[in-house]
Amino acid sequence: MKMLIVDDSFVIRKTIEKYAIDLGIKDIYTAPNGREAIRIFGQESPSLVTMDITMPEMDGIECLEELLKLDPSAKIIIITALKDSATGLLALKKGASGFISKPFTPEQIRDEIISVTGGNI
Amino acid sequence: MKEQELKYFIDVVVNYFRDISGEPSEMGIPFIKEKNTILLDYTGLIGISGTKKGAIYLTASREMLSEITTILLGYENPEEELVVDMAGEIANTIAGNVRENFGASFMISVPIILKGCPEDVIIRMIPPIFIIPIKWRNHSAFLAVGLE
């Protein structure tokens, strides 16, 4: 399975990547903003994406909509510090498959990935 | 800035350290800085707009940020780029988490990361600036909140 991690924080990209590798995911790509994410998504067609919301260039909600236009079957998990319920509802309404608020634990990342992929890693 | 609003920030900081390390931080008594301010090795600053205006920042020692990065990544002596980035990520998480209390119209910027003590950090803060002392393990840090 191919996975794309989108977050403007280098340390968060590395952290999610580590948890994904521990889970057995091998083909992992990373992007620091929405525009770069769309470029990589178009080239590599990952089936799983983790997406931050507050990012430069293009925010995560706009990027989520663009990625789902390219592949409506993509599973996109929002991982954001924005903890208000309105943001969570908006993300799910726009087509996110899952939502995790920061700070997160390895278990939260693992459980959400298994949940949205049905364990097909 | 109301006392209850300041408490939202304190609760978020305590929960942050508890969630990442299992050890909540100890919070000191907040105090006000009118003109100059406190900056340690690395600082993550978040601009705030919408219903509140101004900025917040988290400032910490390199050693503290390195220790938190080690917890996340699982190895000692993480690369400097990751340690610097950690300051911005903690500030981002604190500002984002308080939206649970302030609501979605509490708009936050992407983090600005500062090294050392640049003179212009005060510009984005709207006085009075509340400084909240943070103790976690054997480290000290400060959260500054300057909002109108």
mmCIF file of C-alpha atoms in Angstrom:
data_model
loop_
_atom_site.group_PDB
_atom_site.id
_atom_site.type_symbol
_atom_site.label_atom_id
_atom_site.label_comp_id
_atom_site.label_asym_id
_atom_site.label_seq_id
_atom_site.Cartn_x
_atom_site.Cartn_y
_atom_site.Cartn_z
ATOM 1 C CA MET A 1 0.000 0.000 0.000
ATOM 2 C CA LYS A 2 1.198 3.515 -0.809
ATOM 3 C CA MET A 3 0.784 6.257 1.789
ATOM 4 C CA LEU A 4 1.208 10.030 1.605
ATOM 5 C CA ILE A 5 1.847 12.111 4.740
ATOM 6 C CA VAL A 6 0.979 15.820 4.404
ATOM 7 C CA ASP A 7 2.026 18.175 7.194
ATOM 8 C CA ASP A 8 4.061 21.399 7.275
ATOM 9 C CA SER A 9 5.895 20.184 10.386
ATOM 10 C CA PHE A 10 9.014 18.150 9.614
ATOM 11 C CA VAL A 11 8.940 16.494 13.040
ATOM 12 C CA ILE A 12 5.302 15.442 12.622
ATOM 13 C CA ARG A 13 5.967 14.032 9.133
ATOM 14 C CA LYS A 14 8.839 11.986 10.571
ATOM 15 C CA THR A 15 6.731 10.842 13.542
ATOM 16 C CA ILE A 16 3.786 9.639 11.446
ATOM 17 C CA GLU A 17 6.226 8.008 9.006
ATOM 18 C CA LYS A 18 7.835 6.071 11.877
ATOM 19 C CA TYR A 19 4.454 4.846 13.130
ATOM 20 C CA ALA A 20 3.459 3.832 9.583
ATOM 21 C CA ILE A 21 6.700 1.901 9.056
ATOM 22 C CA ASP A 22 6.126 0.143 12.400
ATOM 23 C CA LEU A 23 2.737 -0.862 11.022
ATOM 24 C CA GLY A 24 4.361 -2.440 7.970
ATOM 25 C CA ILE A 25 3.664 0.270 5.384
ATOM 26 C CA LYS A 26 6.650 0.476 3.033
ATOM 27 C CA ASP A 27 5.854 2.958 0.252
ATOM 28 C CA ILE A 28 5.620 6.261 2.094
ATOM 29 C CA TYR A 29 5.753 9.747 0.547
ATOM 30 C CA THR A 30 5.696 13.072 2.366
ATOM 31 C CA ALA A 31 4.649 16.628 1.473
ATOM 32 C CA PRO A 32 4.973 19.891 3.466
ATOM 33 C CA ASN A 33 1.909 21.575 1.937
ATOM 34 C CA GLY A 34 -1.213 20.978 -0.124
ATOM 35 C CA ARG A 35 0.264 21.888 -3.502
ATOM 36 C CA GLU A 36 3.137 19.448 -3.146
ATOM 37 C CA ALA A 37 0.673 16.819 -1.923
ATOM 38 C CA ILE A 38 -1.422 17.141 -5.097
ATOM 39 C CA ARG A 39 1.693 16.779 -7.254
ATOM 40 C CA ILE A 40 2.838 13.619 -5.444
ATOM 41 C CA PHE A 41 -0.695 12.220 -5.314
ATOM 42 C CA GLY A 42 -0.983 12.606 -9.091
ATOM 43 C CA GLN A 43 2.299 10.771 -9.655
ATOM 44 C CA GLU A 44 2.086 7.993 -7.085
ATOM 45 C CA SER A 45 -1.648 7.427 -6.486
ATOM 46 C CA PRO A 46 -1.397 6.541 -2.783
ATOM 47 C CA SER A 47 -4.494 4.865 -1.376
ATOM 48 C CA LEU A 48 -3.982 6.337 2.106
ATOM 49 C CA VAL A 49 -3.264 9.968 3.026
ATOM 50 C CA THR A 50 -2.792 11.691 6.371
ATOM 51 C CA MET A 51 -3.538 15.395 6.108
ATOM 52 C CA ASP A 52 -2.819 18.365 8.375
ATOM 53 C CA ILE A 53 -5.180 21.343 8.042
ATOM 54 C CA THR A 54 -3.202 24.501 8.881
ATOM 55 C CA MET A 55 -0.473 24.658 6.231
ATOM 56 C CA PRO A 56 1.084 27.291 3.970
ATOM 57 C CA GLU A 57 0.309 27.447 0.208
ATOM 58 C CA MET A 58 -2.905 25.386 0.415
ATOM 59 C CA ASP A 59 -4.701 24.250 3.559
ATOM 60 C CA GLY A 60 -5.674 20.670 4.281
ATOM 61 C CA ILE A 61 -9.409 20.989 3.671
ATOM 62 C CA GLU A 62 -8.891 22.453 0.173
ATOM 63 C CA CYS A 63 -6.263 19.800 -0.558
ATOM 64 C CA LEU A 64 -8.592 17.045 0.666
ATOM 65 C CA GLU A 65 -11.241 18.180 -1.812
ATOM 66 C CA GLU A 66 -8.715 18.252 -4.671
ATOM 67 C CA LEU A 67 -7.371 14.782 -3.877
ATOM 68 C CA LEU A 68 -10.859 13.293 -3.719
ATOM 69 C CA LYS A 69 -11.600 14.789 -7.158
ATOM 70 C CA LEU A 70 -8.566 12.906 -8.470
ATOM 71 C CA ASP A 71 -9.471 9.670 -6.670
ATOM 72 C CA PRO A 72 -12.782 9.486 -4.801
ATOM 73 C CA SER A 73 -11.766 6.139 -3.293
ATOM 74 C CA ALA A 74 -8.697 7.554 -1.499
ATOM 75 C CA LYS A 75 -8.775 7.200 2.266
ATOM 76 C CA ILE A 76 -7.810 10.495 3.894
ATOM 77 C CA ILE A 77 -7.249 10.844 7.630
ATOM 78 C CA ILE A 78 -7.165 14.402 8.966
ATOM 79 C CA ILE A 79 -4.534 14.887 11.684
ATOM 80 C CA THR A 80 -4.762 18.389 13.102
ATOM 81 C CA ALA A 81 -4.237 20.482 16.218
ATOM 82 C CA LEU A 82 -7.618 22.145 15.569
ATOM 83 C CA LYS A 83 -9.652 20.459 18.249
ATOM 84 C CA ASP A 84 -13.026 22.189 17.873
ATOM 85 C CA SER A 85 -15.955 20.051 16.826
ATOM 86 C CA ALA A 86 -16.806 22.296 13.841
ATOM 87 C CA THR A 87 -13.475 21.486 12.197
ATOM 88 C CA GLY A 88 -13.956 17.761 12.695
ATOM 89 C CA LEU A 89 -17.465 17.897 11.255
ATOM 90 C CA LEU A 90 -16.297 19.978 8.284
ATOM 91 C CA ALA A 91 -13.519 17.505 7.489
ATOM 92 C CA LEU A 92 -15.891 14.543 7.594
ATOM 93 C CA LYS A 93 -18.478 16.442 5.514
ATOM 94 C CA LYS A 94 -15.815 17.125 2.872
ATOM 95 C CA GLY A 95 -15.043 13.423 2.633
ATOM 96 C CA ALA A 96 -12.360 12.631 5.218
ATOM 97 C CA SER A 97 -12.363 8.989 6.291
ATOM 98 C CA GLY A 98 -10.982 9.685 9.755
ATOM 99 C CA PHE A 99 -9.983 12.425 12.169
ATOM 100 C CA ILE A 100 -7.264 12.561 14.830
ATOM 101 C CA SER A 101 -6.427 15.595 16.951
ATOM 102 C CA LYS A 102 -2.862 16.443 17.978
ATOM 103 C CA PRO A 103 -1.070 15.523 20.124
ATOM 104 C CA PHE A 104 -1.587 11.903 19.103
ATOM 105 C CA THR A 105 -0.280 8.574 20.332
ATOM 106 C CA PRO A 106 1.163 5.754 18.178
ATOM 107 C CA GLU A 107 -1.910 3.703 19.085
ATOM 108 C CA GLN A 108 -4.303 6.369 17.763
ATOM 109 C CA ILE A 109 -2.464 6.483 14.435
ATOM 110 C CA ARG A 110 -2.309 2.685 14.177
ATOM 111 C CA ASP A 111 -5.977 2.180 15.099
ATOM 112 C CA GLU A 112 -7.199 4.841 12.671
ATOM 113 C CA ILE A 113 -5.109 3.495 9.776
ATOM 114 C CA ILE A 114 -6.379 -0.032 10.408
ATOM 115 C CA SER A 115 -9.940 1.278 10.722
ATOM 116 C CA VAL A 116 -10.009 3.247 7.453
ATOM 117 C CA THR A 117 -8.096 0.646 5.408
ATOM 118 C CA GLY A 118 -9.918 -2.350 6.865
ATOM 119 C CA GLY A 119 -6.494 -3.688 7.807
ATOM 120 C CA ASN A 120 -5.460 -4.085 4.165
ATOM 121 C CA ILE A 121 -1.972 -2.693 4.582
ATOM 122 C CA MET B 1 -7.968 38.581 28.605
ATOM 123 C CA LYS B 2 -10.170 36.948 31.200
ATOM 124 C CA GLU B 3 -8.831 34.638 33.896
ATOM 125 C CA GLN B 4 -10.910 31.745 32.548
ATOM 126 C CA GLU B 5 -9.419 32.244 29.077
ATOM 127 C CA LEU B 6 -5.918 32.045 30.511
ATOM 128 C CA LYS B 7 -6.939 28.837 32.271
ATOM 129 C CA TYR B 8 -7.871 27.303 28.894
ATOM 130 C CA PHE B 9 -4.238 27.716 27.821
ATOM 131 C CA ILE B 10 -2.924 26.303 31.097
ATOM 132 C CA ASP B 11 -5.143 23.216 30.818
ATOM 133 C CA VAL B 12 -4.084 22.611 27.217
ATOM 134 C CA VAL B 13 -0.371 22.797 28.141
ATOM 135 C CA VAL B 14 -0.797 20.388 31.078
ATOM 136 C CA ASN B 15 -2.696 17.955 28.860
ATOM 137 C CA TYR B 16 -0.127 18.266 26.061
ATOM 138 C CA PHE B 17 2.766 17.110 28.220
ATOM 139 C CA ARG B 18 0.644 14.414 29.871
ATOM 140 C CA ASP B 19 -0.460 13.065 26.486
ATOM 141 C CA ILE B 20 3.008 12.922 24.912
ATOM 142 C CA SER B 21 5.001 11.738 27.931
ATOM 143 C CA GLY B 22 2.597 10.479 30.575
ATOM 144 C CA GLU B 23 3.861 13.271 32.824
ATOM 145 C CA PRO B 24 1.817 16.468 33.071
ATOM 146 C CA SER B 25 3.704 19.739 33.309
ATOM 147 C CA GLU B 26 3.658 21.864 36.429
ATOM 148 C CA MET B 27 2.411 25.351 35.767
ATOM 149 C CA GLY B 28 3.734 28.409 37.581
ATOM 150 C CA ILE B 29 1.791 31.528 38.440
ATOM 151 C CA PRO B 30 1.217 33.642 35.313
ATOM 152 C CA PHE B 31 2.664 37.141 35.323
ATOM 153 C CA ILE B 32 2.467 40.143 33.016
ATOM 154 C CA LYS B 33 5.247 41.599 30.881
ATOM 155 C CA GLU B 34 4.345 44.958 29.402
ATOM 156 C CA LYS B 35 7.308 45.738 27.160
ATOM 157 C CA ASN B 36 10.182 43.290 26.879
ATOM 158 C CA THR B 37 9.646 39.570 27.020
ATOM 159 C CA ILE B 38 11.254 36.198 27.771
ATOM 160 C CA LEU B 39 12.818 34.059 25.059
ATOM 161 C CA LEU B 40 14.842 30.852 25.439
ATOM 162 C CA ASP B 41 16.752 28.904 22.731
ATOM 163 C CA TYR B 42 13.875 28.220 20.326
ATOM 164 C CA THR B 43 10.463 29.831 20.051
ATOM 165 C CA GLY B 44 7.356 28.873 18.096
ATOM 166 C CA LEU B 45 5.054 31.833 17.476
ATOM 167 C CA ILE B 46 1.453 31.603 16.222
ATOM 168 C CA GLY B 47 -0.468 34.621 14.970
ATOM 169 C CA ILE B 48 -4.110 34.780 16.042
ATOM 170 C CA SER B 49 -6.950 36.443 14.139
ATOM 171 C CA GLY B 50 -10.736 36.298 14.103
ATOM 172 C CA THR B 51 -12.569 36.765 17.403
ATOM 173 C CA LYS B 52 -9.211 37.227 19.169
ATOM 174 C CA LYS B 53 -6.250 39.129 17.758
ATOM 175 C CA GLY B 54 -2.560 38.987 18.615
ATOM 176 C CA ALA B 55 -0.226 36.060 19.063
ATOM 177 C CA ILE B 56 0.969 33.360 21.380
ATOM 178 C CA TYR B 57 4.380 31.797 21.617
ATOM 179 C CA LEU B 58 6.036 28.834 23.281
ATOM 180 C CA THR B 59 9.701 29.286 24.130
ATOM 181 C CA ALA B 60 11.906 26.465 25.396
ATOM 182 C CA SER B 61 15.481 25.285 25.769
ATOM 183 C CA ARG B 62 17.092 23.140 23.103
ATOM 184 C CA GLU B 63 17.450 20.331 25.652
ATOM 185 C CA MET B 64 13.732 20.252 26.431
ATOM 186 C CA LEU B 65 12.727 20.246 22.777
ATOM 187 C CA SER B 66 15.267 17.519 22.048
ATOM 188 C CA GLU B 67 13.823 15.364 24.830
ATOM 189 C CA ILE B 68 10.262 15.759 23.502
ATOM 190 C CA THR B 69 11.447 14.958 19.966
ATOM 191 C CA THR B 70 13.162 11.836 21.308
ATOM 192 C CA ILE B 71 9.881 10.701 22.877
ATOM 193 C CA LEU B 72 8.061 11.109 19.554
ATOM 194 C CA LEU B 73 10.683 9.536 17.309
ATOM 195 C CA GLY B 74 12.112 6.971 19.690
ATOM 196 C CA TYR B 75 15.813 7.765 19.316
ATOM 197 C CA GLU B 76 18.351 9.884 21.179
ATOM 198 C CA ASN B 77 20.005 13.012 19.780
ATOM 199 C CA PRO B 78 17.504 13.844 17.034
ATOM 200 C CA GLU B 79 18.688 16.047 14.175
ATOM 201 C CA GLU B 80 18.763 19.801 14.875
ATOM 202 C CA GLU B 81 16.182 20.537 12.166
ATOM 203 C CA LEU B 82 13.679 18.325 13.979
ATOM 204 C CA VAL B 83 14.404 19.890 17.373
ATOM 205 C CA VAL B 84 13.912 23.428 16.019
ATOM 206 C CA ASP B 85 10.688 22.381 14.294
ATOM 207 C CA MET B 86 9.379 20.965 17.589
ATOM 208 C CA ALA B 87 9.024 24.496 19.018
ATOM 209 C CA GLY B 88 6.645 25.424 16.216
ATOM 210 C CA GLU B 89 4.711 22.193 16.505
ATOM 211 C CA ILE B 90 4.099 22.559 20.253
ATOM 212 C CA ALA B 91 2.935 26.174 19.776
ATOM 213 C CA ASN B 92 0.688 25.054 16.904
ATOM 214 C CA THR B 93 -0.826 22.255 18.989
ATOM 215 C CA ILE B 94 -1.515 24.536 21.963
ATOM 216 C CA ALA B 95 -3.120 27.226 19.785
ATOM 217 C CA GLY B 96 -5.149 24.640 17.872
ATOM 218 C CA ASN B 97 -6.305 22.802 20.972
ATOM 219 C CA VAL B 98 -7.682 25.932 22.686
ATOM 220 C CA ARG B 99 -10.121 26.252 19.792
ATOM 221 C CA GLU B 100 -12.093 23.631 21.677
ATOM 222 C CA ASN B 101 -12.872 26.470 24.088
ATOM 223 C CA PHE B 102 -12.676 29.588 21.877
ATOM 224 C CA GLY B 103 -14.446 28.067 18.856
ATOM 225 C CA ALA B 104 -13.664 27.870 15.155
ATOM 226 C CA SER B 105 -13.479 31.654 14.740
ATOM 227 C CA PHE B 106 -10.264 31.611 16.771
ATOM 228 C CA MET B 107 -8.031 31.535 13.670
ATOM 229 C CA ILE B 108 -4.415 30.423 13.932
ATOM 230 C CA SER B 109 -1.507 30.990 11.551
ATOM 231 C CA VAL B 110 1.190 28.532 10.588
ATOM 232 C CA PRO B 111 4.056 28.631 13.103
ATOM 233 C CA ILE B 112 6.926 31.086 12.847
ATOM 234 C CA ILE B 113 10.063 29.607 14.389
ATOM 235 C CA LEU B 114 12.569 31.930 16.033
ATOM 236 C CA LYS B 115 16.065 31.163 17.260
ATOM 237 C CA GLY B 116 17.562 33.098 20.142
ATOM 238 C CA CYS B 117 16.127 36.480 21.117
ATOM 239 C CA PRO B 118 15.127 38.527 18.062
ATOM 240 C CA GLU B 119 14.039 42.057 18.951
ATOM 241 C CA ASP B 120 10.853 42.063 16.902
ATOM 242 C CA VAL B 121 8.997 39.171 18.567
ATOM 243 C CA ILE B 122 7.094 41.641 20.706
ATOM 244 C CA ILE B 123 5.561 43.282 17.629
ATOM 245 C CA ARG B 124 2.908 40.636 17.060
ATOM 246 C CA MET B 125 1.932 40.386 20.707
ATOM 247 C CA ILE B 126 -0.815 42.650 21.983
ATOM 248 C CA PRO B 127 -0.078 43.824 25.560
ATOM 249 C CA PRO B 128 -0.600 42.980 28.300
ATOM 250 C CA ILE B 129 1.405 39.830 27.592
ATOM 251 C CA PHE B 130 0.707 37.033 30.036
ATOM 252 C CA ILE B 131 3.700 34.769 30.649
ATOM 253 C CA ILE B 132 2.864 31.307 31.949
ATOM 254 C CA PRO B 133 5.852 29.403 33.418
ATOM 255 C CA ILE B 134 5.999 25.694 32.529
ATOM 256 C CA LYS B 135 8.031 23.024 34.300
ATOM 257 C CA TRP B 136 8.278 19.557 32.765
ATOM 258 C CA ARG B 137 10.738 17.005 34.097
ATOM 259 C CA ASN B 138 13.786 19.148 34.912
ATOM 260 C CA HIS B 139 13.145 21.692 32.150
ATOM 261 C CA SER B 140 11.628 25.157 32.168
ATOM 262 C CA ALA B 141 9.704 26.784 29.347
ATOM 263 C CA PHE B 142 7.260 29.658 28.951
ATOM 264 C CA LEU B 143 3.989 30.157 27.132
ATOM 265 C CA ALA B 144 3.283 33.804 26.296
ATOM 266 C CA VAL B 145 -0.245 34.940 25.438
ATOM 267 C CA GLY B 146 -0.763 38.414 24.009
ATOM 268 C CA LEU B 147 -4.347 38.719 22.770
ATOM 269 C CA GLU B 148 -7.013 41.391 22.740
#
